CSV table of C-alpha atoms and ligand atoms in Angstrom, one decimal:
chain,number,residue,atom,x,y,z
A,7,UNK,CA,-80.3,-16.7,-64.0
A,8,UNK,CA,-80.5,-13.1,-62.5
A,9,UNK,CA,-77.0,-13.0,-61.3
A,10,UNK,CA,-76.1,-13.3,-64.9
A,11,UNK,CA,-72.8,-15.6,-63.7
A,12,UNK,CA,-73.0,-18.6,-66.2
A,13,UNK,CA,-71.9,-22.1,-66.0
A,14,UNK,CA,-69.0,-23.4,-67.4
A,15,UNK,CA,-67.0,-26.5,-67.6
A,16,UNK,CA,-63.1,-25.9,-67.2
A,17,UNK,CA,-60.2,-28.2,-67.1
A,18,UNK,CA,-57.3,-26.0,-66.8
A,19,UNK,CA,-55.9,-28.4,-65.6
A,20,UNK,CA,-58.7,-29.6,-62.9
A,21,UNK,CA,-62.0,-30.6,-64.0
A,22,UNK,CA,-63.3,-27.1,-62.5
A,23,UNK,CA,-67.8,-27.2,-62.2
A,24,UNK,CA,-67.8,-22.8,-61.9
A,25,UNK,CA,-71.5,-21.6,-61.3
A,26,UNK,CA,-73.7,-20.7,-58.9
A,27,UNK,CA,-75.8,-23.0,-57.2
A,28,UNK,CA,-73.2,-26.3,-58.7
A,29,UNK,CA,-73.2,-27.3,-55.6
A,30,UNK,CA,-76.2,-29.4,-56.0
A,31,UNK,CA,-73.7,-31.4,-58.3
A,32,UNK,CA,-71.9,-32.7,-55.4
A,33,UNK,CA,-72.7,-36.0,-55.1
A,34,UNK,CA,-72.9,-36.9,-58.8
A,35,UNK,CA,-69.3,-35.7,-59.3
A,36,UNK,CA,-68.8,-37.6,-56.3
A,37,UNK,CA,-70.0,-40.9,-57.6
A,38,UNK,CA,-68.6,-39.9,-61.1
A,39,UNK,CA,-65.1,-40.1,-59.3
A,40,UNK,CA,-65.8,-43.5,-57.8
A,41,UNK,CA,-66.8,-42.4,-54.6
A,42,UNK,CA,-69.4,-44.2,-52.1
A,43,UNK,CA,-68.6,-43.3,-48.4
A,44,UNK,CA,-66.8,-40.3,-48.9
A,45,UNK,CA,-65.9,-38.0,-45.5
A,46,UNK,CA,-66.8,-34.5,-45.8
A,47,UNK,CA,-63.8,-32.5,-43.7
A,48,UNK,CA,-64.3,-28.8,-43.1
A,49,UNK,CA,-62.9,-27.0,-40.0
A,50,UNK,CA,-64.8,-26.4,-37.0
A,51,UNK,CA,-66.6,-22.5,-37.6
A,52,UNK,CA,-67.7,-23.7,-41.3
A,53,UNK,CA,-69.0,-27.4,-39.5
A,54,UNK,CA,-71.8,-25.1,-37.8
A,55,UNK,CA,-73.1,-23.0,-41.0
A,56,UNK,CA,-76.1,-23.7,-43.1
A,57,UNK,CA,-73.4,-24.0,-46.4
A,58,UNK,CA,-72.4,-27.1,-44.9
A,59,UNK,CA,-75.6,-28.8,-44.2
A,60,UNK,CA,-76.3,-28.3,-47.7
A,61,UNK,CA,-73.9,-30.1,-48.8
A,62,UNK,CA,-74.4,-32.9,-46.0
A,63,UNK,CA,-77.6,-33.0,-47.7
A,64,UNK,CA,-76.9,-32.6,-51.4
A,65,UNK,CA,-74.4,-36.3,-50.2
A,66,UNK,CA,-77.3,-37.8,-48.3
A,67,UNK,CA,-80.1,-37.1,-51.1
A,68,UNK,CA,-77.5,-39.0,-53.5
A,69,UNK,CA,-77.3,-41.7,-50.8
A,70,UNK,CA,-74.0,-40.9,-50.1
A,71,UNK,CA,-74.5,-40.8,-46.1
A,72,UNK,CA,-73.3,-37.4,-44.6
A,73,UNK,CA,-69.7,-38.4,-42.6
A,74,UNK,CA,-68.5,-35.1,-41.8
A,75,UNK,CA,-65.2,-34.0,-40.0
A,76,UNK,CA,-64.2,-30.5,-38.5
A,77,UNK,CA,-61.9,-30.8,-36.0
A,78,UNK,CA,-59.6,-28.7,-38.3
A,79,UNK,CA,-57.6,-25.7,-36.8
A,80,UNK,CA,-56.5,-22.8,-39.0
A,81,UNK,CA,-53.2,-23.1,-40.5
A,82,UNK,CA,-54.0,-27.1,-39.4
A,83,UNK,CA,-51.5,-29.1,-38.2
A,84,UNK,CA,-50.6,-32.8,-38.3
A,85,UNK,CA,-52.8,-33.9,-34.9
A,86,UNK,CA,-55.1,-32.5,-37.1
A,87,UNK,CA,-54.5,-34.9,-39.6
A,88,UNK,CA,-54.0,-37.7,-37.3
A,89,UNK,CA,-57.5,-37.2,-35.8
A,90,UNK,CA,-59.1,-37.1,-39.2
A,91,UNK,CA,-57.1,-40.3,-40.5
A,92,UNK,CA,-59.0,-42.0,-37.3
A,93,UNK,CA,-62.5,-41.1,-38.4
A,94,UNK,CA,-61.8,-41.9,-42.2
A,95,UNK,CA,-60.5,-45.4,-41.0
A,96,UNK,CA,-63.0,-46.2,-38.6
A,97,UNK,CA,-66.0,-45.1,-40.9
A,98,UNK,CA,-64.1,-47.0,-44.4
A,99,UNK,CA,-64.3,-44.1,-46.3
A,100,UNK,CA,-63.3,-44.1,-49.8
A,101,UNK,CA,-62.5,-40.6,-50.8
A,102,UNK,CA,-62.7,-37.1,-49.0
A,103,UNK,CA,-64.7,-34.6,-50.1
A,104,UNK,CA,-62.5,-31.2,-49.1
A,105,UNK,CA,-64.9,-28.5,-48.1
A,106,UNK,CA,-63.6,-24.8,-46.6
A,107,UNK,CA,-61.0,-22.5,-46.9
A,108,UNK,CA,-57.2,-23.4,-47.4
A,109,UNK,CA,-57.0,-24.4,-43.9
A,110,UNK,CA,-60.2,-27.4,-44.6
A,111,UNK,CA,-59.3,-28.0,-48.0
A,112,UNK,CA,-55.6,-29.2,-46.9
A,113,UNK,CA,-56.4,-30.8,-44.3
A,114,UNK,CA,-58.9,-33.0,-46.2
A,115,UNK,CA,-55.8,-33.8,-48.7
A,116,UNK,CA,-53.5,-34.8,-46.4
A,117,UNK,CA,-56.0,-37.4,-45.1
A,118,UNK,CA,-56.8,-38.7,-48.2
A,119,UNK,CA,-52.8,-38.9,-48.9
A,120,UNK,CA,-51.9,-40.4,-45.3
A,121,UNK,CA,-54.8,-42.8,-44.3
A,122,UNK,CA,-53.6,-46.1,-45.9
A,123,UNK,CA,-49.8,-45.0,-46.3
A,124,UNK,CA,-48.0,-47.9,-44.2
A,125,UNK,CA,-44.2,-46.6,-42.2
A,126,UNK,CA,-44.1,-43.1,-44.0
A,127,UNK,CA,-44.2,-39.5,-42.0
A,128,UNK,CA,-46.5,-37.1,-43.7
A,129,UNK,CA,-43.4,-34.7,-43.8
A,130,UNK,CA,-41.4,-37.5,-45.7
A,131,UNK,CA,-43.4,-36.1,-48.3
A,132,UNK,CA,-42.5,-32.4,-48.0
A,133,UNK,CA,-42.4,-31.0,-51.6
A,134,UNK,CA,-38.5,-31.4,-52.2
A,135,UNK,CA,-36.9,-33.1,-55.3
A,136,UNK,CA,-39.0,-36.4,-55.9
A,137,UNK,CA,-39.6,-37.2,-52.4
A,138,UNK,CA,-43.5,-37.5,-53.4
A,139,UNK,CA,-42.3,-41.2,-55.1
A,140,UNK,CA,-41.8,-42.1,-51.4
A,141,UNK,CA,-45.8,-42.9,-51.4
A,142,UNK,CA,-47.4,-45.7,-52.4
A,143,UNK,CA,-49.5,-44.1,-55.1
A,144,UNK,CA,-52.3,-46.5,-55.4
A,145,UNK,CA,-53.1,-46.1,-51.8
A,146,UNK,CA,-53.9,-42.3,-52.0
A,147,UNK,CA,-57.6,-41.7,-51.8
A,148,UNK,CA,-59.4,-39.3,-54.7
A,149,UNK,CA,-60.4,-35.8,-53.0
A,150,UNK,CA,-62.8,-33.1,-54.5
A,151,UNK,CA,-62.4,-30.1,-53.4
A,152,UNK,CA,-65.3,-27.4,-52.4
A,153,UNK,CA,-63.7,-23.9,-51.7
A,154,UNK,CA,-65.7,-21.6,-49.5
A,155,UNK,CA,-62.5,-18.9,-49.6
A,156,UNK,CA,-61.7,-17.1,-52.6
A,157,UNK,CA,-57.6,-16.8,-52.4
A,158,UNK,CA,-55.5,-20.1,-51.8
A,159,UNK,CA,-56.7,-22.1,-55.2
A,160,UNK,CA,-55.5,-25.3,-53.6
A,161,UNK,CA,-58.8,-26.1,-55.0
A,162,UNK,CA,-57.0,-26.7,-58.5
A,163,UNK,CA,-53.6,-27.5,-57.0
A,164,UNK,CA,-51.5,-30.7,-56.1
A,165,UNK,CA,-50.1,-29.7,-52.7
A,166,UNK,CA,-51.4,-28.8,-48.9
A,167,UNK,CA,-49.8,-26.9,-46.1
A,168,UNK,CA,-49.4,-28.2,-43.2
A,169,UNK,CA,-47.7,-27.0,-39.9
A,170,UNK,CA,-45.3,-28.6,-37.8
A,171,UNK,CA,-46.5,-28.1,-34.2
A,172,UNK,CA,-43.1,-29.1,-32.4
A,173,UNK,CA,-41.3,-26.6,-34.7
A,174,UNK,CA,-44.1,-24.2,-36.0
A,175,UNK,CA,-42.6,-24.4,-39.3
A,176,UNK,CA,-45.5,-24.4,-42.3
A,177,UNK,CA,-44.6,-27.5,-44.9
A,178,UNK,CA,-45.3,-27.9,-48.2
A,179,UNK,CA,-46.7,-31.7,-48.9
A,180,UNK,CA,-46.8,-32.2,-52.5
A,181,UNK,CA,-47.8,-35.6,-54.3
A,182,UNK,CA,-49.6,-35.1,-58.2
A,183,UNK,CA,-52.3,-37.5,-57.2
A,184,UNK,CA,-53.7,-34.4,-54.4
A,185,UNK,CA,-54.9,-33.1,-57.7
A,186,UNK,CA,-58.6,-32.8,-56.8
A,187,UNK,CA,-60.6,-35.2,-59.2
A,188,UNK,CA,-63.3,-32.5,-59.7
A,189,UNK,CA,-63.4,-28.9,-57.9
A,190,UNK,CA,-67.1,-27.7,-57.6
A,191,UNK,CA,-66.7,-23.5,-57.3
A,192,UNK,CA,-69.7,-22.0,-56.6
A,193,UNK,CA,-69.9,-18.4,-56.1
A,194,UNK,CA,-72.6,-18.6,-54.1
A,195,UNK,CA,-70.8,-20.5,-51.1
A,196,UNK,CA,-68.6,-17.1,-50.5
A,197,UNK,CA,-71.0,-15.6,-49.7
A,198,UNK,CA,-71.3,-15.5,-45.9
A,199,UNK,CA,-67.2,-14.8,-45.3
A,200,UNK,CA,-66.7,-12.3,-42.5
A,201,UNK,CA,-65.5,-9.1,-44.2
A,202,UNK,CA,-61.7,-9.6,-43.1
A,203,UNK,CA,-61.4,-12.9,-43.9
A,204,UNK,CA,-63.2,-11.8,-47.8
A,205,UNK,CA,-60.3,-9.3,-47.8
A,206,UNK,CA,-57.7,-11.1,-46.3
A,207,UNK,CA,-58.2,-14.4,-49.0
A,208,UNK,CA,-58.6,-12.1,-51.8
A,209,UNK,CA,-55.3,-10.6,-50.9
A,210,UNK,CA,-53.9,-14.0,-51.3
A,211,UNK,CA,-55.2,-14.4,-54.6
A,212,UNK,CA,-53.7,-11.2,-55.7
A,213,UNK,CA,-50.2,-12.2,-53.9
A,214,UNK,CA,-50.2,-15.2,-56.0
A,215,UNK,CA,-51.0,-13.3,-58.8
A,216,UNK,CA,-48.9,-10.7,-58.4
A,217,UNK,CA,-45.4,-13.2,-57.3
A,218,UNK,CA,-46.0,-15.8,-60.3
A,219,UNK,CA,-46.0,-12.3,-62.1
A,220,UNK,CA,-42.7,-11.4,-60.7
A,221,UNK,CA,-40.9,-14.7,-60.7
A,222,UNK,CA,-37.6,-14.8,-63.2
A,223,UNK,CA,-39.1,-18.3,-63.9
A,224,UNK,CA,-40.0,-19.5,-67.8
A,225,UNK,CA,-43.7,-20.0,-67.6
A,226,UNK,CA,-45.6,-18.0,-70.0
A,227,UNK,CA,-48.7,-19.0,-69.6
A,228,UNK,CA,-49.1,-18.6,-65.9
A,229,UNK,CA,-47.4,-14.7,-66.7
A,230,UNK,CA,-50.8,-14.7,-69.2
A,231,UNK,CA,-52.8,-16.0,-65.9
A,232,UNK,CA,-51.2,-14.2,-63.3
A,233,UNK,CA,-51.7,-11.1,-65.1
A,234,UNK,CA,-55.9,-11.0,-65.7
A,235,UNK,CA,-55.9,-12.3,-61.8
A,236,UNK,CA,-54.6,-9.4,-61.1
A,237,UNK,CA,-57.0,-7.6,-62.8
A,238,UNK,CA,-60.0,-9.7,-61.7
A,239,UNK,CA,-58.5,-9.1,-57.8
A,240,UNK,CA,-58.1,-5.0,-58.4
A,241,UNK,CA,-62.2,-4.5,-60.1
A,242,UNK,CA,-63.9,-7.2,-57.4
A,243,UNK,CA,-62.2,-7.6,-53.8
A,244,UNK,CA,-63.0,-4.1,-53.2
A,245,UNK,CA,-66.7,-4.9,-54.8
A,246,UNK,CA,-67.4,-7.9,-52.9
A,247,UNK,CA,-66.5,-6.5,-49.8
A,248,UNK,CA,-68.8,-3.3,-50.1
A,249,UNK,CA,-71.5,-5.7,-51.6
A,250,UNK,CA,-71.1,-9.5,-50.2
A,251,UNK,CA,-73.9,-10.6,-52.2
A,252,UNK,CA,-72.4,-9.6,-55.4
A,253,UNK,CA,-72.6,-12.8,-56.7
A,254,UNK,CA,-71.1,-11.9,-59.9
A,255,UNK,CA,-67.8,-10.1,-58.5
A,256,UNK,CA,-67.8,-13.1,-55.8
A,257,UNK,CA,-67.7,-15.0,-59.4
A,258,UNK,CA,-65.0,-13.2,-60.6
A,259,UNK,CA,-62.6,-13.9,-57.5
A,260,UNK,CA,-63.1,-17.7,-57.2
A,261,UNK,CA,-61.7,-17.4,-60.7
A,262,UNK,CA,-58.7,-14.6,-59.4
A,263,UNK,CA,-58.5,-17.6,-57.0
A,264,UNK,CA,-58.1,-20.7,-58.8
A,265,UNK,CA,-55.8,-18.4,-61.4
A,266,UNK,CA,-53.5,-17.2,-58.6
A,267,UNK,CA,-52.7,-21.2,-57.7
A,268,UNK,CA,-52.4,-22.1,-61.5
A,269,UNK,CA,-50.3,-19.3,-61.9
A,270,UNK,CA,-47.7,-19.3,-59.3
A,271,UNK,CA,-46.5,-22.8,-60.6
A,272,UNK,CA,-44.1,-20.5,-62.1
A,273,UNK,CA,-42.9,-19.6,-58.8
A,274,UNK,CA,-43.8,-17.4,-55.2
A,275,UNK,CA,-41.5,-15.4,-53.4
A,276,UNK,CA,-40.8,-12.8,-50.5
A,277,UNK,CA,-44.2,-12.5,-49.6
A,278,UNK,CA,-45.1,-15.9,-49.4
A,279,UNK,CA,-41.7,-16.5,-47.7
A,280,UNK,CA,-42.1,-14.1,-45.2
A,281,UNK,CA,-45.6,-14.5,-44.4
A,282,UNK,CA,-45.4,-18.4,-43.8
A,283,UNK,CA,-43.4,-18.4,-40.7
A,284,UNK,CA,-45.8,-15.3,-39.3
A,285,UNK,CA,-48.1,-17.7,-39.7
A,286,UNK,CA,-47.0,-20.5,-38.4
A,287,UNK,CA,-45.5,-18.5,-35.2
A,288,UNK,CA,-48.3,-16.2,-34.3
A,289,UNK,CA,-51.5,-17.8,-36.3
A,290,UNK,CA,-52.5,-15.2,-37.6
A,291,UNK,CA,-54.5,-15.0,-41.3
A,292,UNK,CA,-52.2,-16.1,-44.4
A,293,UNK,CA,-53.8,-13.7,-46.5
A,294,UNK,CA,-54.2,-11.1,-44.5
A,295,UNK,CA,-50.4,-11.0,-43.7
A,296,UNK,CA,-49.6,-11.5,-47.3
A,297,UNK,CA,-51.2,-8.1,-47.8
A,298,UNK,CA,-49.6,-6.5,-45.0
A,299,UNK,CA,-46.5,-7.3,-46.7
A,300,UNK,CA,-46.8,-6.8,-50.1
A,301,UNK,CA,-45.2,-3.0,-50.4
A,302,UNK,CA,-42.4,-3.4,-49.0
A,303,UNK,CA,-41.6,-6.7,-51.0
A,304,UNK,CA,-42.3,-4.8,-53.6
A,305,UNK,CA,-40.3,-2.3,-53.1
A,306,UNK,CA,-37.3,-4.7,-51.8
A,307,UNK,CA,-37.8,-6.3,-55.4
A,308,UNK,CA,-38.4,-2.7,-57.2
A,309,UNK,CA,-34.8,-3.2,-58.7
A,310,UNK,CA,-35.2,-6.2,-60.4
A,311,UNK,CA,-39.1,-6.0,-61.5
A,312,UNK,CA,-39.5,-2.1,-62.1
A,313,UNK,CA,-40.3,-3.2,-66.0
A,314,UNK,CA,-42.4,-5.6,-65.6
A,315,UNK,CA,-45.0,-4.0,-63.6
A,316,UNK,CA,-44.6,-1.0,-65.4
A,317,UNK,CA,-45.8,-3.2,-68.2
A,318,UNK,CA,-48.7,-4.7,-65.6
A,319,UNK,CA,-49.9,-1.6,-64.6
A,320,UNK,CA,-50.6,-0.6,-68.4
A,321,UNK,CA,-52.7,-3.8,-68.8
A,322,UNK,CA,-54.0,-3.1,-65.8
A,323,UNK,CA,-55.0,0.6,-66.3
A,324,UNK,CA,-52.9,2.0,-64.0
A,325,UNK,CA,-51.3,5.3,-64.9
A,326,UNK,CA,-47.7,6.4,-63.2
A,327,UNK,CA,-46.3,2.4,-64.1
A,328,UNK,CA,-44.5,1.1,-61.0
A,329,UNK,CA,-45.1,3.9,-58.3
A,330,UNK,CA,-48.9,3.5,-59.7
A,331,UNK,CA,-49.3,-0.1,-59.4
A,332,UNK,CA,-47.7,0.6,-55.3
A,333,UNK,CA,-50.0,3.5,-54.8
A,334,UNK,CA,-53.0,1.2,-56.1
A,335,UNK,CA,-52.3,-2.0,-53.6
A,336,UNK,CA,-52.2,0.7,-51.0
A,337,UNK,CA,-55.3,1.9,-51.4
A,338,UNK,CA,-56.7,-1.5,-51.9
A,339,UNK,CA,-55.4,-2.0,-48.4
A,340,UNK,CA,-56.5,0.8,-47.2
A,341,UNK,CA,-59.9,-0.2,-48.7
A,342,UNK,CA,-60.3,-3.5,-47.0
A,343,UNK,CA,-58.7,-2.0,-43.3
A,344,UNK,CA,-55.4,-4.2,-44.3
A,345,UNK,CA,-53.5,-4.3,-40.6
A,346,UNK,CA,-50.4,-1.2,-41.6
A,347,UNK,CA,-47.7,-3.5,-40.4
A,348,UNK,CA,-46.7,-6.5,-38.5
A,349,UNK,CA,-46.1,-4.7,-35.5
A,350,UNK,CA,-49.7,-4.2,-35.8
A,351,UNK,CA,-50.4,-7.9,-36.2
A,352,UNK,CA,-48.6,-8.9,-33.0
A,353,UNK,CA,-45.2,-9.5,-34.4
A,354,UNK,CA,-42.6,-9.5,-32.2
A,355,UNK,CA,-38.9,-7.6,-32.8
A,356,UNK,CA,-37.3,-10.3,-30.4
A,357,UNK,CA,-38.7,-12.5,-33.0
A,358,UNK,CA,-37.2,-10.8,-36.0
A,359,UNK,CA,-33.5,-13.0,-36.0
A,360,UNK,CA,-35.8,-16.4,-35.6
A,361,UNK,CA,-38.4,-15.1,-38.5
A,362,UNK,CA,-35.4,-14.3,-40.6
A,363,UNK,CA,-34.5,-17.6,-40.5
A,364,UNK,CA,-37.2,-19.2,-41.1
A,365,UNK,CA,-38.2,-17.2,-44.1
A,366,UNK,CA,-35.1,-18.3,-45.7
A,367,UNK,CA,-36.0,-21.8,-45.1
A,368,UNK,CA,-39.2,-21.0,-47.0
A,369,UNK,CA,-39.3,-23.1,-50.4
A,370,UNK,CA,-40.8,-19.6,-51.6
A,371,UNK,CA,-37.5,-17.7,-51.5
A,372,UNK,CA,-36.2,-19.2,-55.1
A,373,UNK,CA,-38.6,-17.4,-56.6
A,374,UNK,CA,-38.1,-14.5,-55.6
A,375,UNK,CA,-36.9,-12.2,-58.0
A,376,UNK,CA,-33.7,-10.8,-55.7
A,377,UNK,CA,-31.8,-13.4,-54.2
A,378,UNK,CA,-32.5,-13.0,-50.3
A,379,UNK,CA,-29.8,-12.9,-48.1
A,380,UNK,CA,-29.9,-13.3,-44.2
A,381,UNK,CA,-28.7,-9.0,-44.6
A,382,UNK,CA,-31.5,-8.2,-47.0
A,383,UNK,CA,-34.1,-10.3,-45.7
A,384,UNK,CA,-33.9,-9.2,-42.2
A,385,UNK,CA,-33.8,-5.5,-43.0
A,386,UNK,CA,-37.1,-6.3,-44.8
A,387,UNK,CA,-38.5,-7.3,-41.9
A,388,UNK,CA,-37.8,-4.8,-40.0
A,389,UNK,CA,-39.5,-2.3,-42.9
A,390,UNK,CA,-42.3,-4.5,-42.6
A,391,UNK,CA,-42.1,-3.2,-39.0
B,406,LIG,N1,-52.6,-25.4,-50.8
B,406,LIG,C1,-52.2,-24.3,-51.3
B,406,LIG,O1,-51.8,-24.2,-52.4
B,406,LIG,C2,-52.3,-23.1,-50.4
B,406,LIG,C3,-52.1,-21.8,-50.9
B,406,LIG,C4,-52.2,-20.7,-50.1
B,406,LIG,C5,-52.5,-20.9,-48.7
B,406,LIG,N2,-52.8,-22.1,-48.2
B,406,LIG,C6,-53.1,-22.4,-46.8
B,406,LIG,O2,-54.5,-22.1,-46.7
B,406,LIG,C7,-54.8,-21.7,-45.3
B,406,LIG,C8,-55.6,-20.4,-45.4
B,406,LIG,O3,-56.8,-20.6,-46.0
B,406,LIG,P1,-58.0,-19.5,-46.1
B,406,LIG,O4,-57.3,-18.2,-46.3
B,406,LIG,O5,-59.0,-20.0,-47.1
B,406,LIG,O6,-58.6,-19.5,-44.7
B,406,LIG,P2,-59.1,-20.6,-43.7
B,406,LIG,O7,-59.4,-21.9,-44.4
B,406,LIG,O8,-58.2,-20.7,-42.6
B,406,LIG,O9,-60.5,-20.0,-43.2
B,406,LIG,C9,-60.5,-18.8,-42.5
B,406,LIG,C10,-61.8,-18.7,-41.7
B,406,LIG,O10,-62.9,-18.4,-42.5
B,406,LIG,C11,-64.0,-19.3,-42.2
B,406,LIG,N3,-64.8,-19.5,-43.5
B,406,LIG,C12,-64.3,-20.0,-44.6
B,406,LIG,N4,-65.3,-20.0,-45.6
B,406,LIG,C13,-66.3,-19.4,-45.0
B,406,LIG,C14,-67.6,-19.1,-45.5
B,406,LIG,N5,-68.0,-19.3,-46.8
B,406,LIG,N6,-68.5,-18.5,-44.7
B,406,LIG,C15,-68.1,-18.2,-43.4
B,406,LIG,N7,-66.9,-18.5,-42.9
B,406,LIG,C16,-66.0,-19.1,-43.7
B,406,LIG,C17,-63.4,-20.5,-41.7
B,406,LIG,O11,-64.2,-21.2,-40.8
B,406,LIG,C18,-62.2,-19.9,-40.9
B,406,LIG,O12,-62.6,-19.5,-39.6
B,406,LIG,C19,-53.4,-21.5,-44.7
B,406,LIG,O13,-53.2,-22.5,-43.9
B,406,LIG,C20,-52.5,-21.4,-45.8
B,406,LIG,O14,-51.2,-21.9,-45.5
B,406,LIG,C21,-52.7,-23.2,-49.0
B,407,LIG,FE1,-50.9,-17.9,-50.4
C-alpha cells in the first residue's frame, strides 16, 4: 500500500467501503444487498471513461451482467428519470447501482424510488413534512452508491435533486429508504476529474461544511463533523488540484465529502439557497457557484456568526478569527480560478427579481442563520454581482 490510504469500514450512518482500489468490491456488496440484475446509471461523459468499464466489469466478473444507463444530464431532470425508469423496467432490474457525481448518483435514486411506484408524481415526494409516507415503501428498490465527485455526499444521504424542467426549479426528493445500502468510496476513482470540476465539488464539500457550521440548529455532532471537513477541505482541495494523483489528499476529500452531507442534516442556508436556482436557471456547476458565493454570504451572515467562526478559525489554524477565515476562502478561490462573481458566470441582472424569488422558495433558507427577507436577499444578490 504505497499511497499509505488504508481501508476502513464505516457506518456513520451508511455502511461506507473507504479505500483505494474497493471498487473491486462492487459486486459482492451488490449481492450482499440482494442484488442480481442491478442497472448501473452514470451520466453520459463518465459512460465513455475507462472508471466505468471497470466497474461494468468488476458486475460482469461477479456474473452480475453489465446494464448500464447514462442518458443523465447535469443538474438531471425528471425526462431523465423517466427514460431511466424505461430501461430498469424493460431489463427487470432489481436494484441500481448509482455511479458519478451528484448529477448520476441522484438520478440513479430517483429511479430506484419511482420505477414500481403506481399513481404518484416524483415531486409528490418533495422533502416537505411527511410527504415521503406518500410512497409505497416496499416497492422502492435498494441503491449503492459509487461517487466519482468529492463534494455532494449524497453518497451517504437519503435524498436526490432533481430539477423541474417546466419550471427550472431544483427539488428536493427525500424518502429514508434512498439511504444507499452500501457506498463504496474509492479514492482512486477521483482521480481523472477535470481540474474545475475537482475545485468546483470540493467547494461544495466545504459549503456544506461550512453552512451546517453556521446553522442556529441543535445538532452537535454534525457541528463536531462540519468542523474537521472544513479542515480536511482547507489542507487537500488545493493539494489535489496541484497534484490529481494525490491519492491520499483525494482520500482526505471523499471523507470532507461524505462529512459535508452528514453534517448539514443540521441545516444549509444562503449559499445553498441562492446557488440552487443559478443552477437550475443557467446550468451552470453547483459547486462551483457555491464558491462563488460564499463571501458575500458570509459576510451577509457576519452579524449573527462572527463568534462562531472566530472559534472555527482557531481550530482551524487561522490567525485574524473571522476576517481570517474570509481572507482564507478567498485565497482558496483564488487558488482553484473560482469564477469572481455571477456576472462572470452568465448571470443575468434582469434575472435578479426572478432569482430572488426563487431563492426564498429554497428549503435551504431556514437554515440560514439571518432570516432572509425579499430586501436582504436581493441586495445579496446584487453583491454577488
Ligand atoms: N443529493 C444531495 O445531497 C446533493 C447535495 C449537493 C448537490 N447535489 C446535486 O449534485 C449535482 C452536482 O454533482 P457533482 O458536483 O458531483 O457534479 P456532476 O455529477 O454534475 O458531474 C460533473 C461533471 O464531472 C464529470 N465527472 C464526474 N466524475 C468524474 C471522474 N471521476 N472523472 C472524470 N469526469 C468526471 C461528469 O461526467 C460531469 O460532466 C447537482 O445536481 C446538485 O444539485 C446533490
Ligand atoms: Fe451542495
Amino acid at each position: 500500500m504505497s499511497h499509505g490510504v488504508p481501508n476502513r469500514n464505516w457506518s456513520y450512518p451508511t455502511a461506507i467501503k473507504f479505500g483505494v482500489g474497493r471498487i473491486e468490491e462492487l459486486a459482492d456488496h451488490a449481492k450482499a444487498a440482494g442484488l442480481s440484475r442491478p442497472l448501473l446509471v452514470t451520466d453520459k461523459a463518465l459512460a465513455t471513461l475507462p472508471i466505468t468499464a471497470q466497474a461494468l466489469d468488476v458486475l460482469e466478473r461477479g456474473g452480475l451482467g453489465r446494464a448500464l444507463f447514462s442518458d443523465v444530464d447535469p443538474n438531471p431532470n425528471e425526462n431523465n428519470m423517466a427514460n431511466g425508469i424505461a430501461v430498469y423496467r424493460e431489463g427487470h432490474h432489481d436494484g441500481v447501482i448509482c455511479f458519478g457525481g451528484g448529477s448520476a448518483l441522484d438520478l440513479g435514486k430517483m429511479i430506484a424510488l419511482m420505477a414500481h411506484q403506481e399513481g404518484l408524481s416524483v415531486w409528490d415526494l418533495e422533502d416537505i413534512d411527511d410527504w415521503w409516507t406518500r410512497a409505497d415503501a416496499a416497492r422502492i428498490a435498494p441503491v449503492i452508491a459509487v461517487p466519482t465527485t468529492a463534494g455532494t455526499g449524497s453518497e451517504v444521504g437519503r435524498a436526490g435533486v432533481l430539477t423541474n424542467s417546466a419550471t427550472h426549479k431544483k427539488k428536493i426528493i427525500f424518502h429514508p429508504k434512498l439511504m444507499p445500502a452500501v457506498t463504496i468510496c474509492d479514492p482512486a476513482l477521483t482521480v481523472g476529474m477535470p481540474k474545475f470540476i475537482t475545485a468546483g465539488t470540493g467547494m461544495d464539500a466545504l459549503a456544506h461544511c461550512l453552512e451546517a457550521y453556521c446553522s442556529p440548529h441543535y445538532h452537535p455532532m454534525s457541528q463536531g463533523i462540519a468542523l474537521e471537513g472544513m479542515r480536511l477541505v482547507f489542507e487537500n482541495l488545493p493539494v489535489v488540484y496541484r497534484e490529481p494523483g494525490n491519492l491520499m489528499a483525494r482520500g482526505h476529500m471523499m471523507s470532507a465529502a461524505a462529512m459535508g452531507a452528514v453534517a448539514f442534516q443540521k441545516g444549509l442556508g444562503a449559499i445553498h439557497s441562492l446557488s440552487h436556482p443559478v443552477g437550475a436557471v443557467y446550468g451552470t456547476h453547483h459547486g462551483t457557484t457555491n464558491a462563488v458565493v460564499m463571501p458575500m454570504v458570509l459576510d451577509f451572515n457576519r452579524p449573527a456568526i462572527e463568534g462562531v467562526i472566530d472559534r472555527a478559525a482557531a481550530y482551524l489554524g487561522i490567525k485574524g478569527g473571522f476576517d481570517g477565515f474570509r481572507a482564507r476562502v478567498m485565497e482558496l478561490r483564488a487558488e482553484l480560478a473560482i469564477p469572481a462573481n455571477l456576472s462572470a458566470m452568465g448571470v443575468k441582472r434582469e434575472d435578479l427579481d426572478m432569482l430572488t424569488g426563487m431563492a426564498l422558495e429554497d428549503p435551504s433558507c431556514g437554515g440560514n442563520p439571518v432570516t432572509m427577507t425579499r430586501e436582504n436577499t436581493r441586495a445579496l444578490f446584487d453583491a454577488c454581482m
